[in-house]
C-alpha cells in the first residue's frame, strides 16, 4: 500500500473534517511531510497555537492506520482518496476544506453515482407533509435514474432514503461518524439496507462518533457531492439550511419545497425561496434544473372541461346565456357579440350537445350544464 494513501488514513484520525488549516498543510507540504511532522512533534506547523498542536500530536500518537483499514475491511468498507479512480472530482471544489479521503461502504462506484445525484435534506422533526414530500420526491428521482443523497438522520433524511429504496432506486447516506457505526441507532436497519443496496459514506475513520460540529461539517460534503440540493421543511435554525448555503457557495442548484405559510418548519425554506433558491414541487421540476439539456417536465395544465372541446364561437354563445333563467336569442347574440342568426345556429348546436334547452322563445342552460360549467353559481 502506498505511503500517500496510508498517510491520508492516518490523517483522518488526527485532523477534523473540514479543517482548512490541515488541508492547506497537505496541499503545500504533501501528505508524507505532514504525517512526519505530526508524528515527531516539535515546532508547530503554521496556523495553529502550541496548545492545539500538542492536541494534534497526541492524536497522532494514537493513530493506527493499518488497524483502521483492517476494521473497515471487516465492515465491508474501503478508503477512497483524492486522485484515485473512484474519487468524485466535484469534491475538489471545496478547496482546502476538501475531505482528506472518504470511507465508503457499498459496491457501486462513488464517482459514477455522484455524477447523477441530488441531495434531499430537511427537518429531523418533520411533519407528515414533509415526510410525504421527501419520500415522493426521492422515489420520483430514483425512478428517473438519479441517486438520492441525504444524511441518514430521522425525519426528512430517512423519508428520502426510504422513498428511493422503495422505488428500487439508488441512494447514498453521508454520515457524521464512522461508516461502521450506524447513527442514529434507530436507523441501524435502514443504514444497513442502504449499505447493501447503495452507498454509506463518511470522512471519519471506523468507530468514530458524531458531534454537533461534525454534523454541520458533514453537510458541505453532501452539497459538493451532488448536482443540487432540495430542502424539504426547515426552520430558521436548521442544519439543512447549512447544506443549502454550502450548495449556493459552490454554485450548485438550490431548491426548496414550499409549505404552509403558518408553519415554523417551512419558515427556513421560504427564506431560501425569497433568495436564490428555486421552488420545486415534484421530481420533474428538480430534474429540469439539475438534468441535461432536454430533460424537461411535462406541460402543466388543469383538467380539461367538456366546454374546452367546443368551437370558440359556440363557447362564446354559451357564455352569453344567463346563469339563471332564460334569455331570447337576440339578448344572447348581444352578450356574445355576434349576429342573431349566428347565435340561433349555435344555440341549436349546443342543444344537440345537451348544453342548452329551449323554453318558448327563450333559451336556458340545462341543469347539468349549470352544475358542471358554472357550479350552480353566477361567476364573479
Tab-separated table of N, CA and C in Angstrom, residues 8-19 59 68-69 71-72 75 77-80 87 98-105 173-183 200-221:
chain	number	residue	atom	x	y	z
A	8	UNK	N	-3.008	9.398	4.377
A	8	UNK	CA	-4.335	10.023	4.438
A	8	UNK	C	-5.237	9.295	5.443
A	9	UNK	N	-5.140	7.965	5.492
A	9	UNK	CA	-5.892	7.219	6.504
A	9	UNK	C	-5.466	7.675	7.897
A	10	UNK	N	-4.174	7.836	8.097
A	10	UNK	CA	-3.633	8.345	9.367
A	10	UNK	C	-4.220	9.717	9.693
A	11	UNK	N	-4.261	10.603	8.714
A	11	UNK	CA	-4.716	11.981	8.957
A	11	UNK	C	-6.204	12.057	9.263
A	12	UNK	N	-7.002	11.109	8.752
A	12	UNK	CA	-8.437	11.142	9.093
A	12	UNK	C	-8.654	10.897	10.579
A	13	UNK	N	-7.694	10.279	11.240
A	13	UNK	CA	-7.778	10.033	12.678
A	13	UNK	C	-7.274	11.237	13.478
A	14	UNK	N	-6.530	12.140	12.823
A	14	UNK	CA	-5.871	13.240	13.543
A	14	UNK	C	-6.554	14.581	13.274
A	15	UNK	N	-6.850	14.887	12.006
A	15	UNK	CA	-7.378	16.199	11.611
A	15	UNK	C	-8.889	16.105	11.457
A	16	UNK	N	-9.598	17.057	12.026
A	16	UNK	CA	-11.065	17.068	11.968
A	16	UNK	C	-11.560	17.352	10.549
A	17	UNK	N	-12.724	16.823	10.180
A	17	UNK	CA	-13.296	17.133	8.856
A	17	UNK	C	-13.444	18.639	8.641
A	18	UNK	N	-13.140	19.068	7.436
A	18	UNK	CA	-13.330	20.476	7.078
A	18	UNK	C	-12.288	21.415	7.619
A	19	UNK	N	-11.227	20.909	8.261
A	19	UNK	CA	-10.171	21.763	8.834
A	19	UNK	C	-9.332	22.334	7.689
A	59	UNK	N	-3.140	13.071	19.344
A	59	UNK	CA	-3.986	12.217	18.494
A	59	UNK	C	-3.122	11.361	17.576
A	68	UNK	N	-7.113	0.695	11.305
A	68	UNK	CA	-8.341	1.299	10.774
A	68	UNK	C	-8.741	0.644	9.451
A	69	UNK	N	-7.761	0.372	8.598
A	69	UNK	CA	-8.068	-0.265	7.315
A	69	UNK	C	-8.587	-1.684	7.517
A	71	UNK	N	-10.206	-2.840	10.215
A	71	UNK	CA	-11.562	-2.743	10.764
A	71	UNK	C	-12.551	-2.378	9.658
A	72	UNK	N	-12.149	-1.458	8.776
A	72	UNK	CA	-13.016	-1.055	7.664
A	72	UNK	C	-13.298	-2.240	6.740
A	75	UNK	N	-15.827	-4.517	8.032
A	75	UNK	CA	-17.179	-3.944	7.961
A	75	UNK	C	-17.651	-3.779	6.523
A	77	UNK	N	-16.050	-1.971	4.194
A	77	UNK	CA	-15.796	-0.591	3.760
A	77	UNK	C	-14.409	-0.480	3.131
A	78	UNK	N	-14.216	0.563	2.353
A	78	UNK	CA	-12.943	0.853	1.711
A	78	UNK	C	-12.623	2.333	1.879
A	79	UNK	N	-11.382	2.700	1.646
A	79	UNK	CA	-10.974	4.102	1.740
A	79	UNK	C	-10.725	4.634	0.333
A	80	UNK	N	-11.377	5.737	0.003
A	80	UNK	CA	-11.244	6.355	-1.320
A	80	UNK	C	-10.512	7.686	-1.152
A	87	UNK	N	-12.580	8.588	-6.885
A	87	UNK	CA	-12.766	9.879	-6.205
A	87	UNK	C	-13.663	10.809	-7.034
A	98	UNK	N	-11.616	20.325	1.490
A	98	UNK	CA	-11.910	19.040	0.861
A	98	UNK	C	-11.575	17.899	1.821
A	99	UNK	N	-12.374	16.842	1.822
A	99	UNK	CA	-12.044	15.704	2.677
A	99	UNK	C	-10.669	15.138	2.355
A	100	UNK	N	-9.979	14.664	3.391
A	100	UNK	CA	-8.685	14.007	3.198
A	100	UNK	C	-8.868	12.680	2.477
A	101	UNK	N	-10.063	12.166	2.547
A	101	UNK	CA	-10.444	10.917	1.907
A	101	UNK	C	-11.817	10.544	2.419
A	102	UNK	N	-12.421	9.551	1.840
A	102	UNK	CA	-13.754	9.122	2.261
A	102	UNK	C	-13.763	7.619	2.499
A	103	UNK	N	-14.416	7.224	3.585
A	103	UNK	CA	-14.665	5.822	3.863
A	103	UNK	C	-16.014	5.464	3.233
A	104	UNK	N	-16.055	4.381	2.495
A	104	UNK	CA	-17.243	4.040	1.694
A	104	UNK	C	-17.637	2.587	1.922
A	105	UNK	N	-18.910	2.372	2.272
A	105	UNK	CA	-19.499	1.028	2.319
A	105	UNK	C	-20.472	0.896	1.159
A	173	UNK	N	-26.065	7.540	1.831
A	173	UNK	CA	-26.132	8.253	3.109
A	173	UNK	C	-24.737	8.748	3.471
A	174	UNK	N	-24.614	10.047	3.737
A	174	UNK	CA	-23.339	10.634	4.158
A	174	UNK	C	-23.423	10.851	5.666
A	175	UNK	N	-22.618	10.104	6.427
A	175	UNK	CA	-22.710	10.112	7.875
A	175	UNK	C	-21.684	11.051	8.504
A	176	UNK	N	-21.968	11.466	9.751
A	176	UNK	CA	-21.054	12.307	10.527
A	176	UNK	C	-20.307	11.464	11.545
A	177	UNK	N	-20.099	10.191	11.247
A	177	UNK	CA	-19.406	9.268	12.141
A	177	UNK	C	-18.765	8.188	11.279
A	178	UNK	N	-18.150	7.195	11.917
A	178	UNK	CA	-17.591	6.093	11.163
A	178	UNK	C	-18.668	5.323	10.422
A	179	UNK	N	-18.357	4.858	9.222
A	179	UNK	CA	-19.381	4.185	8.400
A	179	UNK	C	-19.733	2.803	8.939
A	180	UNK	N	-18.942	2.313	9.884
A	180	UNK	CA	-19.248	1.027	10.516
A	180	UNK	C	-20.130	1.204	11.740
A	181	UNK	N	-20.504	2.453	12.020
A	181	UNK	CA	-21.262	2.759	13.242
A	181	UNK	C	-22.542	3.496	12.852
A	182	UNK	N	-23.620	2.774	12.572
A	182	UNK	CA	-24.856	3.438	12.131
A	182	UNK	C	-25.345	4.460	13.156
A	183	UNK	N	-25.627	5.640	12.685
A	183	UNK	CA	-26.169	6.695	13.552
A	183	UNK	C	-27.204	7.483	12.765
A	200	UNK	N	-22.895	3.979	1.768
A	200	UNK	CA	-22.790	4.725	3.023
A	200	UNK	C	-21.405	5.348	3.033
A	201	UNK	N	-21.342	6.666	3.233
A	201	UNK	CA	-20.108	7.429	3.050
A	201	UNK	C	-19.828	8.253	4.301
A	202	UNK	N	-18.551	8.421	4.643
A	202	UNK	CA	-18.195	9.281	5.766
A	202	UNK	C	-16.728	9.661	5.713
A	203	UNK	N	-16.395	10.777	6.367
A	203	UNK	CA	-14.996	11.221	6.440
A	203	UNK	C	-14.254	10.610	7.616
A	204	UNK	N	-14.983	10.250	8.656
A	204	UNK	CA	-14.356	9.820	9.898
A	204	UNK	C	-13.989	8.341	9.859
A	205	UNK	N	-12.896	7.964	10.513
A	205	UNK	CA	-12.450	6.570	10.475
A	205	UNK	C	-13.383	5.647	11.246
A	206	UNK	N	-13.218	4.338	11.084
A	206	UNK	CA	-14.114	3.383	11.734
A	206	UNK	C	-14.206	3.611	13.249
A	207	UNK	N	-15.440	3.480	13.750
A	207	UNK	CA	-15.669	3.590	15.182
A	207	UNK	C	-15.791	4.989	15.719
A	208	UNK	N	-15.461	6.011	14.913
A	208	UNK	CA	-15.515	7.387	15.419
A	208	UNK	C	-16.956	7.832	15.589
A	209	UNK	N	-17.170	8.713	16.552
A	209	UNK	CA	-18.529	9.101	16.949
A	209	UNK	C	-18.900	10.469	16.394
A	210	UNK	N	-20.199	10.755	16.277
A	210	UNK	CA	-20.632	12.074	15.784
A	210	UNK	C	-20.624	13.117	16.890
A	211	UNK	N	-20.460	14.367	16.496
A	211	UNK	CA	-20.589	15.513	17.392
A	211	UNK	C	-21.390	16.581	16.655
A	212	UNK	N	-21.940	17.581	17.367
A	212	UNK	CA	-22.699	18.633	16.664
A	212	UNK	C	-21.906	19.302	15.545
A	213	UNK	N	-20.624	19.584	15.779
A	213	UNK	CA	-19.836	20.252	14.734
A	213	UNK	C	-19.601	19.339	13.542
A	214	UNK	N	-19.491	18.042	13.794
A	214	UNK	CA	-19.272	17.107	12.688
A	214	UNK	C	-20.502	16.977	11.805
A	215	UNK	N	-21.698	17.099	12.404
A	215	UNK	CA	-22.910	17.106	11.589
A	215	UNK	C	-22.904	18.301	10.636
A	216	UNK	N	-22.554	19.463	11.176
A	216	UNK	CA	-22.549	20.677	10.359
A	216	UNK	C	-21.528	20.562	9.232
A	217	UNK	N	-20.322	20.072	9.552
A	217	UNK	CA	-19.270	19.975	8.546
A	217	UNK	C	-19.567	18.884	7.519
A	218	UNK	N	-20.269	17.836	7.947
A	218	UNK	CA	-20.678	16.790	7.009
A	218	UNK	C	-21.525	17.341	5.870
A	219	UNK	N	-22.304	18.384	6.175
A	219	UNK	CA	-23.240	18.904	5.181
A	219	UNK	C	-22.546	19.489	3.958
A	220	UNK	N	-21.318	19.975	4.125
A	220	UNK	CA	-20.606	20.524	2.960
A	220	UNK	C	-20.295	19.417	1.957
A	221	UNK	N	-20.086	18.187	2.446
A	221	UNK	CA	-19.816	17.054	1.553
A	221	UNK	C	-21.066	16.704	0.759
